[in-house]
Amino acid sequence: MRRDGVPLRGTAAVIVGTALAVSTAACGGGGGAEPGATATDAAKGSTLIFASSADPSILDPAYHSDGESSRVTNQIFETLVATEKGGTGIVPGLAESWKVSKDAKTYTFTLRKGVRFHDGEPFDAAAVCANFERWYNFTGLSQSDSVSYYWVTVFRGFAKNESDSLGKSLYGGCAAKGDGTVELKLTEPSAAVLSALTLSSFGIASPKALKDYKADEVSGTAESPQFTGTFGTEHPVGTGPFKFSSWTRGDKLELVRNDDYWGEKAKLSKIIFRPIEKAADRAQALRAGSVHAFDYADPADLESLKSAGVQVIERAPFNLGYLGFSQRTKIMQNQKIRQAIAHAINRENVVKTKYGAGAKVANAFMPDSLWSYTEDFTRYDYNVDKARQLIAESGEKNPTLEFCYPSGVSRAYMVDPAGNFQLMKADLEAAGFKVTPKTSPWSPDYLNISQAGDCPLYMLGWNGDYGDPDNFLGTLFQSFSSQWSFRNEAIFKVLDDAEREPDQAKREELYKRANALIAEFVPGVPYAQSPSFSAAAKNVQGWVPSPVLNDVFAAISLS
């Protein structure tokens, strides 16, 4: 694919609303009862209160790429193909089956029958094609990769590209063959597109709701888009096991069970998502009985949570924490400086100090568990003397680095951003750099700034969306992106070739080659890969965390 962000980077959505920040005291409802739920709900234990680390950015799947948004939209919207429970394999979703043509340019999907959107509209081939045509025909700000990130990442371009940075679209058309069959055409072969269609951003929405609630009205700027339609804030309509109910930003977001769901009905009658910024506060809320579960537990809290009788659930590592360099700035265009930073960072110390059990140093921009991983590339081991030498060779006098890091967030790949920053700052200063810190709230400010390439040195990460190296190397480096702001045609080409190549053995060799080219070029410094930990009250049953963050809450129950 062509590149993304956040890596698991979040979308740059801005919605005019209230501030975040909810104290645990505000959660109330001891013993798991939710103040807003009825007594009957609480007695039945059918309302799950989930503590998220932040509000979603937007509930329109096409416009988000952050985990907080996809956690919610995964319950509302469904995709043609899905990921297996607890794994990365592809399983049927809204499509019961599919066929791929010999030239890998035509995908034919057989759709489920009897499915309806939450607004009562029928799900059929015409609705699927309406969604693809909507994405393909985005204009204006909707073409920004800070807005329609995953479309740009996977399908590269639009019907009429409005920026030279966009490529020829991979999308070649969609045809409804009756109500139950969809034929998706590509402009060139892609060995990765089927896996990519499991992304929550390709959730199929009700075409009527998209139109009625003005989903495509986007104003503001690429750095700070504002969604003035209400589809993504008040009326998200999909086919999933839960329906949108209400959202008060900074307080709570409620979903209710879709009793007309085509498949097995959800066991919960309601889910309430409450944003609680700090992991320690989320843990305290769980101990106090104010919430039932949360993600991104601080490894330092795990033992105390276990002692309190809480379930600690490990999410298999499929992520990467890295330092990114924006080559929009002159200093980062200097390869000696990039190499010096790579040698200056004591990555083992960062991982040992700030990460929990199972974490390890990352040496490449992909997990070492992913096929095609290799260690056959240039390494940048911790070496302060080498870093000083490279600074001297760079020609930069008194090199100063503006170093951006986020507040109000924790991720498996970045549990304690401020703590990571402090360690890295000390490492950089020991090597001879002057560091100017710059911090801002994770969403939308930090994500907007880092993805726009406005931070010379920034801390981000990527949690894989599907089990293909294209989702790491291709997502990050297959074409120009503002975040990295470089053009390296050798890297772009080998990743293009790897995506198009249908032979698995040849693909593997191409990704090994790509890893070597990327390491030599040093666009950033990968430094950590880590399992993440979730926590749940004893009575939460059936939660199976997905390594690609495609958790579906329909199977969860409260005993």
PDB file of C-alpha atoms in Angstrom, residues 33 109 147 184 190 225 252 263 499 506:
ATOM      1  CA  ALA A  33     -23.722   0.222  37.852  1.00  0.00           C
ATOM      2  CA  PHE A 109     -17.710 -10.907  -3.605  1.00  0.00           C
ATOM      3  CA  VAL A 147      -8.634  12.902   6.521  1.00  0.00           C
ATOM      4  CA  LEU A 184     -14.384  -4.875  -7.579  1.00  0.00           C
ATOM      5  CA  SER A 190      -2.414  -6.108  -5.693  1.00  0.00           C
ATOM      6  CA  PRO A 225     -10.348  19.409   9.374  1.00  0.00           C
ATOM      7  CA  LYS A 252     -19.529   9.259  27.367  1.00  0.00           C
ATOM      8  CA  GLY A 263     -26.168 -12.776  12.819  1.00  0.00           C
ATOM      9  CA  GLU A 499       2.661  -5.255  -3.373  1.00  0.00           C
ATOM     10  CA  LYS A 506       9.316 -13.335  -4.466  1.00  0.00           C
TER      11      LYS A 506
END
